[in-house]
CSV table of C-alpha atoms in Angstrom, one decimal:
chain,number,residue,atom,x,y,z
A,772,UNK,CA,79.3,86.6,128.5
A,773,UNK,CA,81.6,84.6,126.9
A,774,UNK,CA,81.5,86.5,123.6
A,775,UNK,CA,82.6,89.9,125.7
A,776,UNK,CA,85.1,88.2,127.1
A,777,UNK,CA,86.8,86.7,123.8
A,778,UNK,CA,86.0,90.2,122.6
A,779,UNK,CA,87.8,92.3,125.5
A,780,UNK,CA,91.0,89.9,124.9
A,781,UNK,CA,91.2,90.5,121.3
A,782,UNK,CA,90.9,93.8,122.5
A,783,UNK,CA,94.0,93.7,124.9
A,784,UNK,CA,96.1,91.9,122.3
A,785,UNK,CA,95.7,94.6,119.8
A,786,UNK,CA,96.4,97.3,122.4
A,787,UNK,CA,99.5,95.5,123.6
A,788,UNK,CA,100.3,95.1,120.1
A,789,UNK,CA,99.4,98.7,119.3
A,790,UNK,CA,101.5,100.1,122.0
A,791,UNK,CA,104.6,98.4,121.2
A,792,UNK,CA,104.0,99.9,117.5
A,793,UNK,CA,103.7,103.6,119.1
A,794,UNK,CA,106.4,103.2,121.3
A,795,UNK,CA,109.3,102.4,118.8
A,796,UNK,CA,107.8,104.7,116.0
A,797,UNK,CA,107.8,107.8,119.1
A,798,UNK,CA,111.7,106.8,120.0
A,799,UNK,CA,112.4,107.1,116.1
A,800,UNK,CA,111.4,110.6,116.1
A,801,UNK,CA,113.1,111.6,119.3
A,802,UNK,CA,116.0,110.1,117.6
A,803,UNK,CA,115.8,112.0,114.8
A,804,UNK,CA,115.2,115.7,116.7
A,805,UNK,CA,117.8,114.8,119.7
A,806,UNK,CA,121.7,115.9,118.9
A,807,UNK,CA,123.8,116.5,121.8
A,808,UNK,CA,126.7,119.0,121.1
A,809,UNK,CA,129.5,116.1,121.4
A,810,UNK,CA,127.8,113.9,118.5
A,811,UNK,CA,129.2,117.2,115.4
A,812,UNK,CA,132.3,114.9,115.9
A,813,UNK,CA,130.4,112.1,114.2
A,814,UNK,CA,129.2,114.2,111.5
A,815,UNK,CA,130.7,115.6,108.0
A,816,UNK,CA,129.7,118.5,106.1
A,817,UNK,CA,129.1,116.1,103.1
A,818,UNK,CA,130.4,117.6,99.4
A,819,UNK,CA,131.2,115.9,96.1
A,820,UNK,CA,135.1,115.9,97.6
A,821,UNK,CA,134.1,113.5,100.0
A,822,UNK,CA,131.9,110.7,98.3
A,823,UNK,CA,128.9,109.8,96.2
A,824,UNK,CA,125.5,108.5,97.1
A,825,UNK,CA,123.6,106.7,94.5
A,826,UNK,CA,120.2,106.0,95.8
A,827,UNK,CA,117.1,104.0,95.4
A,828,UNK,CA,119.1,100.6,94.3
A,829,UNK,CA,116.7,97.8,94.0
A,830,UNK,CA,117.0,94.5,95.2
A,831,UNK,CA,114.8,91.8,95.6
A,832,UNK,CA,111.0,91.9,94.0
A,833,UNK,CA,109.3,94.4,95.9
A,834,UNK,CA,108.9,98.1,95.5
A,835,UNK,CA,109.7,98.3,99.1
A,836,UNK,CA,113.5,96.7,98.9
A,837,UNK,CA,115.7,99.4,97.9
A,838,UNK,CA,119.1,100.4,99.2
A,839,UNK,CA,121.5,103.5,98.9
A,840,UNK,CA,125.4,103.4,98.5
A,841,UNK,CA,127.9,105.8,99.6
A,842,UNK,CA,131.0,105.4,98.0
A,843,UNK,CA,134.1,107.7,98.6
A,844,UNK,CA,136.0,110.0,96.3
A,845,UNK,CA,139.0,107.7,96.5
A,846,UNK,CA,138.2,104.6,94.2
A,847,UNK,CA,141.8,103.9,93.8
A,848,UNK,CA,142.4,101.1,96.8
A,849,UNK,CA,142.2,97.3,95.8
A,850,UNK,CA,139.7,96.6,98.9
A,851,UNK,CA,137.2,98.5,100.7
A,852,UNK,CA,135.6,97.7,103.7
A,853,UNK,CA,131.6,98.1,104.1
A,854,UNK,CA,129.2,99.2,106.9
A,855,UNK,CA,125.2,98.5,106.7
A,856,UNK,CA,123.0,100.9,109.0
A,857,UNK,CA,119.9,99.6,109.0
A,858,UNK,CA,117.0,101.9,110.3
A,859,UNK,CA,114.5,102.0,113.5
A,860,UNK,CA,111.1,102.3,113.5
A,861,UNK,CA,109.5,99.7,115.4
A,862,UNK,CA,109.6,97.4,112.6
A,863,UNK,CA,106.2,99.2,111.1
A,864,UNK,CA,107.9,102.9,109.9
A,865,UNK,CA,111.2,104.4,109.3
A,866,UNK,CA,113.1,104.7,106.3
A,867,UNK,CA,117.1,104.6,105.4
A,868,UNK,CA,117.1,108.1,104.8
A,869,UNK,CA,116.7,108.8,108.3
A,870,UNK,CA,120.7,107.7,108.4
A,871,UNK,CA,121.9,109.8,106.4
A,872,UNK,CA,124.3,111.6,108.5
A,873,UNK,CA,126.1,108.2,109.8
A,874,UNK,CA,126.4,106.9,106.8
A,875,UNK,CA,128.2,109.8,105.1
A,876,UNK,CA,130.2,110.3,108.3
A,877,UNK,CA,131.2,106.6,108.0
A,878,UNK,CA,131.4,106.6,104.3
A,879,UNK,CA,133.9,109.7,105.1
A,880,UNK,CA,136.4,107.8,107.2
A,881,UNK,CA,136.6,105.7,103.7
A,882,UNK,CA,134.0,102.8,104.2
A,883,UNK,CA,131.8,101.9,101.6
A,884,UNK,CA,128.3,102.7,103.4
A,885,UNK,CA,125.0,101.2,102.6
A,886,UNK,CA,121.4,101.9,104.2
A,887,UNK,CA,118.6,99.3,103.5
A,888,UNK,CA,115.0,99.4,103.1
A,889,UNK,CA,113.2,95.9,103.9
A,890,UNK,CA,109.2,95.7,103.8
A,891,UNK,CA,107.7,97.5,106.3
A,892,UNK,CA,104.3,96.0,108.9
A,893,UNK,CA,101.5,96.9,108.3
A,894,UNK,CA,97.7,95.7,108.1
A,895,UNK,CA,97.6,94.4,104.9
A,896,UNK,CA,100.2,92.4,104.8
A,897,UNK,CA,102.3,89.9,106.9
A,898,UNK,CA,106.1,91.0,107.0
A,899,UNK,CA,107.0,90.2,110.4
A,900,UNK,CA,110.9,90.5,111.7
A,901,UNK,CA,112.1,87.1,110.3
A,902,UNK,CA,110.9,88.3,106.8
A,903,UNK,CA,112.7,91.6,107.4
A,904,UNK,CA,115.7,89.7,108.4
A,905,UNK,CA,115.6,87.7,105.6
A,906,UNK,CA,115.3,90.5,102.7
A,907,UNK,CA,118.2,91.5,104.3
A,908,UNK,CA,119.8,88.9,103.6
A,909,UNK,CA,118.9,88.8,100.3
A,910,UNK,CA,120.2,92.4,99.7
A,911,UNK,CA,123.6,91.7,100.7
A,912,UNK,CA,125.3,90.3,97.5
A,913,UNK,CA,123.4,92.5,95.3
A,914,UNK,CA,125.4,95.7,97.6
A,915,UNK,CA,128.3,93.9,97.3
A,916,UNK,CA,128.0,93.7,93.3
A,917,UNK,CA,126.8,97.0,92.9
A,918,UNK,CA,129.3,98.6,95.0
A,919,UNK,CA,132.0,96.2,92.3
A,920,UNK,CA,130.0,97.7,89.1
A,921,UNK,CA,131.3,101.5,90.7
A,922,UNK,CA,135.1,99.9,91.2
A,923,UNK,CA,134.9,99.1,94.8
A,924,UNK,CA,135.9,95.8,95.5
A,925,UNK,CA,134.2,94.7,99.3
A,926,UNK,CA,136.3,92.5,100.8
A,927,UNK,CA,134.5,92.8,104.3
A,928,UNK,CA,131.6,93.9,106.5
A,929,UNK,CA,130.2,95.5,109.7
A,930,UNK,CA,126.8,95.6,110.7
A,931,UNK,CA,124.4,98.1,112.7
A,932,UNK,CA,121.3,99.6,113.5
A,933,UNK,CA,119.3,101.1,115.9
A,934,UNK,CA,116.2,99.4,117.8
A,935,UNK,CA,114.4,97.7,115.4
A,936,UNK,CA,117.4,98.0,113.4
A,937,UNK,CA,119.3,96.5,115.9
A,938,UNK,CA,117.7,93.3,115.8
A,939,UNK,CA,117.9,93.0,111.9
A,940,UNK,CA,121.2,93.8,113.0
A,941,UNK,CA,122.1,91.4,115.6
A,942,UNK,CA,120.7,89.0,113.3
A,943,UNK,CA,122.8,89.0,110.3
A,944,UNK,CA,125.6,88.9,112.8
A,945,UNK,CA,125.4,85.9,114.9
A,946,UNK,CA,122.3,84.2,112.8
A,947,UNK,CA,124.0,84.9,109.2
A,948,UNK,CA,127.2,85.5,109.4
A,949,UNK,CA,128.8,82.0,108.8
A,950,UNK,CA,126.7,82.2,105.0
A,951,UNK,CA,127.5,85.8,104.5
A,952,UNK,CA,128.3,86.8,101.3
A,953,UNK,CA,132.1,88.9,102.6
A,954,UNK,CA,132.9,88.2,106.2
A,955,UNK,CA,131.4,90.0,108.5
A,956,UNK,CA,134.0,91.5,111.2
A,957,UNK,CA,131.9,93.3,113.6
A,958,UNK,CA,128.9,94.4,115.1
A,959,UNK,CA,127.2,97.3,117.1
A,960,UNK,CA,123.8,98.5,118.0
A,961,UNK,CA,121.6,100.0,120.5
A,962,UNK,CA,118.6,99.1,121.8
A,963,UNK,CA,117.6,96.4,119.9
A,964,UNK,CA,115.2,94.0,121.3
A,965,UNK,CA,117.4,90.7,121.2
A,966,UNK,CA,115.3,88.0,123.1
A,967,UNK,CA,111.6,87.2,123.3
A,968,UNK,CA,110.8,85.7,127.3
A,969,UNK,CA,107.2,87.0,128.1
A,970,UNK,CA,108.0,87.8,132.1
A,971,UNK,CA,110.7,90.0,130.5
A,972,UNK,CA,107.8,92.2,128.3
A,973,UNK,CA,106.3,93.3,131.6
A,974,UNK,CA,105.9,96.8,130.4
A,975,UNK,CA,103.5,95.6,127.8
A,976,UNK,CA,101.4,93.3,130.3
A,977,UNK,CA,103.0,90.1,128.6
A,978,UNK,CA,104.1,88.6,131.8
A,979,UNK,CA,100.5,88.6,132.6
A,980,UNK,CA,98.6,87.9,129.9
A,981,UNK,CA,100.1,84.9,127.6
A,982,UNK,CA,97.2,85.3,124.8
A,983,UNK,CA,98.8,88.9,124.1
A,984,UNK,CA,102.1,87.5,124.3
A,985,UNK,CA,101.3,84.8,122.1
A,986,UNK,CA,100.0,87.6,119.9
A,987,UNK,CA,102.4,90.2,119.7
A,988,UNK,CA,105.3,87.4,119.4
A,989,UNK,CA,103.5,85.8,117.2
A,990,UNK,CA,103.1,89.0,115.1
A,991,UNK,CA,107.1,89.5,115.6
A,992,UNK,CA,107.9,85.8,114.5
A,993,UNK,CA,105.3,86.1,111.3
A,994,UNK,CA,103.7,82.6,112.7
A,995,UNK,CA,101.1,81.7,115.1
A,996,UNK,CA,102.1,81.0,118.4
A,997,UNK,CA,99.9,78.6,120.8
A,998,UNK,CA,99.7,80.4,124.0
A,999,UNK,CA,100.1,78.0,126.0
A,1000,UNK,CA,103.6,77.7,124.7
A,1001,UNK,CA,104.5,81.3,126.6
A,1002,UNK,CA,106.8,81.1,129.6
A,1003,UNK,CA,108.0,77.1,128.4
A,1004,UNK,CA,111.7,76.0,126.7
A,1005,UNK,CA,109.7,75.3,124.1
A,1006,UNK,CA,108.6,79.2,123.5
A,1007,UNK,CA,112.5,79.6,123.0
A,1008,UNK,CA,113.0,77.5,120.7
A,1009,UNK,CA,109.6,78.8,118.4
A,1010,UNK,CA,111.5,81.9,119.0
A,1011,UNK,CA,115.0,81.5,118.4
A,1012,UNK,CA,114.4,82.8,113.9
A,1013,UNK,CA,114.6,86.4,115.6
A,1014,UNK,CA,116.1,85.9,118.9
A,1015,UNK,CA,119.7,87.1,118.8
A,1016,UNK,CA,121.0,86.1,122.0
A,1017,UNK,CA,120.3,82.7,121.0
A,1018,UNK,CA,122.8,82.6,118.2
A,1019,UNK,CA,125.6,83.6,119.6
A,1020,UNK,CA,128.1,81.2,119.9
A,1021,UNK,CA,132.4,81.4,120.3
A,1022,UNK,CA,132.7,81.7,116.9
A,1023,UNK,CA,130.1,85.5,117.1
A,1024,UNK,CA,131.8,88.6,115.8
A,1025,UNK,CA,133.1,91.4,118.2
A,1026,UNK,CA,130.1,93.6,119.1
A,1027,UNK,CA,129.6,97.2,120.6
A,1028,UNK,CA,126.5,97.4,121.8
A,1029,UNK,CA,123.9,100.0,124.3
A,1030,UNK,CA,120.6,99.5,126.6
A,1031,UNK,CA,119.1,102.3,128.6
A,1032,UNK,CA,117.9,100.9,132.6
A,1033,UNK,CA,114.8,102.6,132.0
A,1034,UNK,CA,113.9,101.8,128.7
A,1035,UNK,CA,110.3,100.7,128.0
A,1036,UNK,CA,110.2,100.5,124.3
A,1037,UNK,CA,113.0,97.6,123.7
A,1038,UNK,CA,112.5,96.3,127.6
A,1039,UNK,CA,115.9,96.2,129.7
A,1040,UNK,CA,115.4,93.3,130.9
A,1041,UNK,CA,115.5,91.6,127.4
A,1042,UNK,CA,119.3,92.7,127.1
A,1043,UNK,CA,121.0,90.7,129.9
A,1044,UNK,CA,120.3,87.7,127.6
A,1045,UNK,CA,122.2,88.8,125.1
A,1046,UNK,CA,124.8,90.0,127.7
A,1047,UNK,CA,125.2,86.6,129.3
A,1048,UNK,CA,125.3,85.1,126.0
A,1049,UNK,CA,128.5,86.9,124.8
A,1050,UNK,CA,130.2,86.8,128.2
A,1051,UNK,CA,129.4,82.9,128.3
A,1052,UNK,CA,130.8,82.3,124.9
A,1053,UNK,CA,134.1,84.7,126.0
A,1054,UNK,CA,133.0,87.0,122.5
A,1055,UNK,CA,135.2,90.2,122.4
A,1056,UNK,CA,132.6,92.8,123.5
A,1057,UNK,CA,131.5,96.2,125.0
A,1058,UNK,CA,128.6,96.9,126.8
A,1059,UNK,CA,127.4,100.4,128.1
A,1060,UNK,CA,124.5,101.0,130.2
A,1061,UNK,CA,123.2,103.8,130.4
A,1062,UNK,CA,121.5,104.5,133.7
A,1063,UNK,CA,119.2,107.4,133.4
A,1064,UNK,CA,117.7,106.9,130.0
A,1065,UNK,CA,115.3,104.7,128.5
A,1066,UNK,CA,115.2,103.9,124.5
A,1067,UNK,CA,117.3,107.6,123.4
A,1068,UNK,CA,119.8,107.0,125.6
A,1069,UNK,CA,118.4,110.8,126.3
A,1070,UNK,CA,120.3,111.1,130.3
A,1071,UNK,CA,123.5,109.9,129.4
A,1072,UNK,CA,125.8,111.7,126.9
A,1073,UNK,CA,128.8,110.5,128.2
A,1074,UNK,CA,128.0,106.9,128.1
A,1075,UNK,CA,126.6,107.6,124.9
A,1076,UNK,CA,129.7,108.8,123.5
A,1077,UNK,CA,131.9,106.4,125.1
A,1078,UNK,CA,129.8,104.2,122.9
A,1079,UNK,CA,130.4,106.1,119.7
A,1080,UNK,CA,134.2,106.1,120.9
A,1081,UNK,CA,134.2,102.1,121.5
A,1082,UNK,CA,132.5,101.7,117.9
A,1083,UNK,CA,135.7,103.7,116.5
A,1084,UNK,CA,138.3,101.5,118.0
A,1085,UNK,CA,136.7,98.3,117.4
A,1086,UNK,CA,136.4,99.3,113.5
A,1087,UNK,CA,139.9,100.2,113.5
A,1088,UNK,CA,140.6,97.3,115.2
A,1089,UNK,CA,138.3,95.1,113.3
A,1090,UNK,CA,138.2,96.8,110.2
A,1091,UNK,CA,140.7,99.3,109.4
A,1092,UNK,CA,140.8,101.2,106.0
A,1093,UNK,CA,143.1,100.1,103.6
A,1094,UNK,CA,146.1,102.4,103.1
């Protein structure tokens, strides 16, 4: 008896853990299909008169770290500015070319634009979302100094991504930033999970099962994690190498960022940490929730562009392009 019931837990860890897989990797293809008729304004027709993309830069030692750069036609200012997008997919899947068309429109407006590969999850080996943050880190100066070999000098930096891109996001931006290898100006994102309490994983059964919290946390963190741990202070502090919220301090860069109430992919609940965090610490900010959609941000097309707006003022705000 005991053997099946150490065998039907394993068993609900790696559903729990399979589900949250499935989940993100289905949002990154409705993400990729879904275009409301507002979002052509955050588009370009791309052509050699706009920019150049040179792709499949390496950095790092794995086959897997690879970044493209979009540069723009005019290399004739003393300083550009640069945004990283870095790409969904549930932290298993997903690749930078799936970004394409933000990156060219924002390479357009006359950033320097960079998407990143990072080592993707899977069963045979054990990249987790504290190694992914960390090859992004690593990328960064070798952007920077590629982008100088071309003639753009990078004096600065924004940072973004969508759900599991998010995070890696969030990360750089409040956990990094201080050793980053330009300054980093700004932030936005949507629906990147940025805190890690197990009651708030309910749709995934964590509240209720600490063993599969222990597990898919564990598998998040890329170290085991003693179940008993779930629900204390302590689990926070085991945590806090991937949890965002917990890095933000006064000092945290201006962010744009965008839940949907009903998402169960990257649970709501998990963003009113990060929420109370930048309010608490009086961060310049903008929060839109949307209040009919879950991970897409499907319902809501006008919250959705107000968020697009927002990201446009903050980086002229922020981040303007030289003149």
């Amino acid at each position: 008896m005991k053997k099946e019931r150490s065998k039907g837990k394993i068993i609900f860890i790696f559903v729990c853990i399979l589900a949250f897989i499935i989940s993100f990797v289905g949002s990154v293809i409705f993400k990729m299909t879904y275009k409301p008729k507002w979002a052509k304004k955050y588009s370009v027709d791309w052509n050699d008169s706009i920019g150049t993309i040179h792709k499949d830069i390496s950095y790092g030692d794995k086959e897997s770290n690879k970044f493209d750069l979009y540069v723009p036609k005019d290399s004739s200012k003393e300083n550009y500015g640069l945004i990283v997008y870095l790409h969904a997919g549930g932290f298993t899947s997903g690749d930078k070319s799936g970004d394409e068309e933000i990156l060219k429109w924002l390479c357009s407006k006359g950033y320097v634009t960079a998407g990143i590969n990072y080592t993707l999850r899977t069963d045979e080996n054990n990249a987790s979302v504290y190694s992914q943050s960390m090859e992004i880190k690593e990328a960064m100066p070798i952007v920077v100094e590629e982008a100088k070999k071309l003639g753009y000098n990078l004096n600065e930096m924004a940072i973004s991504g969508g759900s599991a891109g998010g995070t890696l996001a969030m990360l750089y931006a409040y956990r990094d930033a201080d050793n980053s290898y330009i300054p980093v100006k700004m932030m936005f994102e949507m629906v990147g999970p940025a805190s890690f309490f197990a009651k708030d994983w309910d749709v995934y059964g964590l509240d209720r099962n600490s063993e599969a919290a222990a597990g898919l946390f564990g598998v998040m963190l890329g170290s085991e994690i003693d179940k008993d741990k779930i629900g204390t202070d302590e689990l926070q502090e085991i945590m806090k190498p991937i949890s965002a919220y917990a890095w933000v301090n006064e000092n945290s860069v201006p962010s744009v960022i965008a839940y949907g109430k009903y998402d169960k992919v990257c649970p709501f609940k998990t963003a009113r940490h990060l929420v109370n965090a930048l309010e608490e610490n009086n961060v310049d900010y903008k929060y839109f929730e949307a209040p009919h959609s879950g991970h897409g941000l499907q319902n809501d097309n006008k919250i959705y562009k107000d968020f697009m707006d927002t990201v446009v003022e903050y980086l002229d705000k922020y981040m303007p392009v030289e003149k």
